[in-house]
Short mmCIF file of C-alpha atoms in Angstrom, two decimals:
data_model
loop_
_atom_site.label_atom_id
_atom_site.label_comp_id
_atom_site.label_asym_id
_atom_site.label_seq_id
_atom_site.Cartn_x
_atom_site.Cartn_y
_atom_site.Cartn_z
CA MET A 1 -28.89 0.44 25.99
CA LYS A 2 -31.87 0.56 23.67
CA ASN A 3 -29.59 1.04 20.65
CA GLU A 4 -27.84 -2.33 21.02
CA PRO A 5 -30.69 -4.52 19.66
CA ASP A 6 -31.34 -1.98 16.88
CA GLU A 7 -27.66 -2.03 15.95
CA TRP A 8 -27.63 -5.83 15.90
CA MET A 9 -30.79 -5.99 13.79
CA GLY A 10 -29.27 -3.48 11.36
CA LYS A 11 -26.25 -5.73 10.90
CA ALA A 12 -28.47 -8.80 10.50
CA ARG A 13 -30.60 -7.05 7.87
CA HIS A 14 -27.44 -6.47 5.84
CA TRP A 15 -27.11 -10.23 5.25
CA VAL A 16 -30.79 -11.01 4.62
CA PRO A 17 -31.92 -10.32 1.06
CA GLY A 18 -34.37 -7.46 0.89
CA LYS A 19 -37.80 -7.33 -0.69
CA GLU A 20 -36.48 -5.38 -3.67
CA PHE A 21 -33.93 -8.07 -4.47
CA LEU A 22 -36.53 -10.83 -4.17
CA SER A 23 -39.15 -9.03 -6.23
CA LYS A 24 -36.71 -8.49 -9.10
CA HIS A 25 -35.19 -11.97 -9.05
CA PRO A 26 -36.19 -13.77 -12.27
CA TRP A 27 -36.95 -17.11 -10.60
CA LEU A 28 -39.08 -15.56 -7.87
CA ARG A 29 -41.00 -13.10 -10.04
CA PRO A 30 -43.99 -15.47 -10.60
CA ILE A 31 -44.46 -16.03 -6.86
CA ALA A 32 -43.15 -12.69 -5.59
CA HIS A 33 -46.58 -11.59 -4.38
CA ARG A 34 -46.64 -14.56 -1.98
CA VAL A 35 -43.03 -14.40 -0.81
CA LEU A 36 -43.14 -10.64 -0.24
CA ASP A 37 -46.04 -10.76 2.18
CA SER A 38 -44.94 -8.62 5.13
CA GLN A 39 -46.28 -11.20 7.60
CA LEU A 40 -43.55 -13.64 6.49
CA TRP A 41 -40.77 -11.17 7.32
CA ARG A 42 -42.07 -9.62 10.56
CA ALA A 43 -40.75 -10.89 13.91
CA GLN A 44 -43.96 -11.67 15.77
CA HIS A 45 -44.03 -14.45 18.35
CA GLU A 46 -46.22 -16.84 16.38
CA THR A 47 -44.59 -16.38 12.97
CA LEU A 48 -41.14 -16.54 14.57
CA ALA A 49 -41.97 -19.77 16.41
CA ARG A 50 -43.35 -21.30 13.21
CA GLY A 51 -40.24 -20.19 11.31
CA VAL A 52 -37.95 -21.82 13.85
CA ALA A 53 -39.99 -25.04 13.72
CA VAL A 54 -40.07 -25.13 9.90
CA GLY A 55 -36.34 -24.39 9.66
CA LEU A 56 -35.35 -27.04 12.18
CA PHE A 57 -37.59 -29.63 10.58
CA TRP A 58 -36.15 -29.15 7.09
CA ALA A 59 -32.60 -28.86 8.39
CA PHE A 60 -32.79 -32.53 9.34
CA ALA A 61 -35.27 -33.81 6.75
CA VAL A 62 -33.50 -32.67 3.58
CA PRO A 63 -29.74 -33.11 3.09
CA ALA A 64 -29.30 -30.22 0.61
CA GLY A 65 -31.23 -27.12 -0.38
CA GLN A 66 -32.95 -26.84 2.99
CA ILE A 67 -33.23 -23.06 2.84
CA PHE A 68 -35.32 -23.13 -0.34
CA VAL A 69 -37.59 -25.90 0.93
CA ALA A 70 -38.00 -24.16 4.29
CA ALA A 71 -38.79 -20.82 2.62
CA ALA A 72 -41.42 -22.47 0.43
CA HIS A 73 -43.03 -24.06 3.47
CA CYS A 74 -42.90 -20.74 5.33
CA VAL A 75 -45.26 -19.35 2.71
CA TRP A 76 -47.62 -22.27 3.28
CA TRP A 77 -47.41 -22.18 7.10
CA ARG A 78 -47.29 -18.35 7.33
CA ALA A 79 -43.93 -18.52 9.14
CA ASN A 80 -40.98 -16.14 9.42
CA ILE A 81 -38.66 -16.79 6.46
CA PRO A 82 -35.42 -15.35 7.95
CA ALA A 83 -35.86 -17.44 11.12
CA ALA A 84 -36.41 -20.59 9.08
CA ALA A 85 -33.38 -19.89 6.89
CA LEU A 86 -31.23 -19.30 9.95
CA MET A 87 -32.41 -22.50 11.65
CA THR A 88 -31.51 -24.61 8.61
CA MET A 89 -27.89 -23.69 9.31
CA VAL A 90 -27.89 -26.11 12.26
CA THR A 91 -26.89 -28.82 9.79
CA ASN A 92 -24.28 -26.94 7.83
CA PRO A 93 -21.34 -28.66 6.08
CA LEU A 94 -19.18 -28.29 9.20
CA THR A 95 -21.67 -29.96 11.55
CA ILE A 96 -23.40 -32.51 9.33
CA GLY A 97 -20.90 -35.23 10.20
CA PHE A 98 -21.69 -34.89 13.88
CA TRP A 99 -25.45 -34.93 13.24
CA LEU A 100 -25.19 -38.01 11.00
CA TRP A 101 -23.12 -39.83 13.63
CA LEU A 102 -25.61 -38.87 16.35
CA ALA A 103 -28.54 -39.86 14.11
CA TYR A 104 -26.92 -43.24 13.50
CA GLN A 105 -26.43 -43.76 17.24
CA LEU A 106 -30.06 -42.85 18.00
CA GLY A 107 -31.48 -44.80 15.07
CA ALA A 108 -29.50 -47.93 15.90
CA VAL A 109 -30.73 -47.82 19.50
CA MET A 110 -34.32 -47.25 18.36
CA LEU A 111 -34.10 -50.19 15.93
CA GLY A 112 -32.52 -52.41 18.57
CA GLU A 113 -29.34 -52.89 16.55
CA VAL A 114 -25.85 -53.11 17.95
CA VAL A 115 -24.16 -49.72 17.63
CA GLN A 116 -20.95 -50.15 15.67
CA SER A 117 -18.04 -48.27 17.18
CA GLU A 118 -16.10 -47.94 13.93
CA VAL A 119 -17.27 -47.20 10.42
CA THR A 120 -15.74 -49.45 7.82
CA PHE A 121 -15.22 -47.74 4.49
CA SER A 122 -13.72 -50.83 2.86
CA ALA A 123 -17.18 -52.30 2.30
CA LEU A 124 -19.01 -51.85 -0.96
CA PRO A 125 -21.30 -48.81 -1.10
CA SER A 126 -24.36 -51.06 -1.18
CA GLN A 127 -23.18 -52.85 1.99
CA TRP A 128 -22.43 -49.52 3.65
CA ILE A 129 -25.89 -48.18 2.80
CA ALA A 130 -27.56 -51.39 3.96
CA SER A 131 -25.88 -51.27 7.35
CA TYR A 132 -26.04 -47.52 8.11
CA ALA A 133 -28.88 -45.96 6.07
CA TRP A 134 -31.95 -47.06 8.06
CA PRO A 135 -30.58 -46.04 11.46
CA ILE A 136 -29.45 -42.69 10.05
CA LEU A 137 -32.81 -42.04 8.35
CA LEU A 138 -34.71 -42.92 11.51
CA GLY A 139 -32.42 -40.78 13.66
CA MET A 140 -32.65 -37.77 11.34
CA ALA A 141 -36.45 -38.09 11.14
CA THR A 142 -36.61 -38.22 14.93
CA PHE A 143 -34.40 -35.13 15.18
CA ALA A 144 -36.52 -33.32 12.59
CA VAL A 145 -39.77 -33.86 14.47
CA ALA A 146 -38.45 -33.54 18.02
CA LEU A 147 -36.27 -30.47 17.47
CA SER A 148 -38.90 -28.63 15.45
CA LEU A 149 -41.42 -29.14 18.26
CA LEU A 150 -38.82 -28.17 20.85
CA GLY A 151 -37.84 -25.07 18.88
CA TYR A 152 -41.47 -23.97 18.62
CA VAL A 153 -42.04 -24.38 22.37
CA VAL A 154 -38.75 -22.66 23.31
CA VAL A 155 -39.54 -19.61 21.17
CA LYS A 156 -43.09 -19.34 22.53
CA LEU A 157 -41.89 -19.79 26.11
CA GLY A 158 -38.97 -17.38 25.66
CA TRP A 159 -41.27 -14.76 24.18
CA ARG A 160 -43.67 -15.15 27.08
CA ILE A 161 -40.87 -14.85 29.65
CA LYS A 162 -39.57 -11.73 27.89
CA THR A 163 -43.05 -10.19 27.90
CA VAL A 164 -43.60 -10.91 31.60
CA TYR A 165 -40.14 -9.55 32.45
CA LYS A 166 -40.79 -6.32 30.54
CA ARG A 167 -44.21 -5.93 32.15
CA THR A 168 -42.73 -6.47 35.62
CA ARG A 169 -40.00 -3.90 34.99
CA ARG A 170 -42.54 -1.40 33.66
CA ARG A 171 -44.76 -1.85 36.72
CA ALA A 172 -41.79 -1.54 39.06
CA ALA A 173 -40.67 1.66 37.31
CA ALA A 174 -44.21 3.08 37.47
CA GLY A 175 -44.43 2.22 41.19
CA MET A 176 -41.18 4.05 41.94
CA THR A 177 -42.32 7.27 40.26
CA ARG A 178 -45.45 7.59 42.42
#
């Protein structure tokens, strides 16, 4: 049973670029010493929680290139880069329509506007932006802050529950051997 997580991590490492690739990449060579810090790649509870928070925040705050922005902020916040990159995938091209619709719904309610049931594409782009942009921006900003905080707390709480569970199992196993 112990081999299952190791097997999964081995498969996940196949998709994450390694330190050698990053150190030799021409664009990253000037900052390689910062990006290659082992603390940014190790799965410890605090760095992992920060990585999840950074990734979720930038997934909703930036419409494109979130992985690069999140990775840059991971260096600043000393967060786990793979976790942040994975969390930015919440708003991928397949799900962004749903998130924009939900952000519009939330933003319109927060602004006290009437939520429009149908989107009219016949309007001029300036009219479309004027009627939908502010609610969407407010909704996405709310998601960015709320989900990053929630992600941080869930990782910290999950890690704590896992630690307590392992400790309880260890104590129970030690009690049975006596």
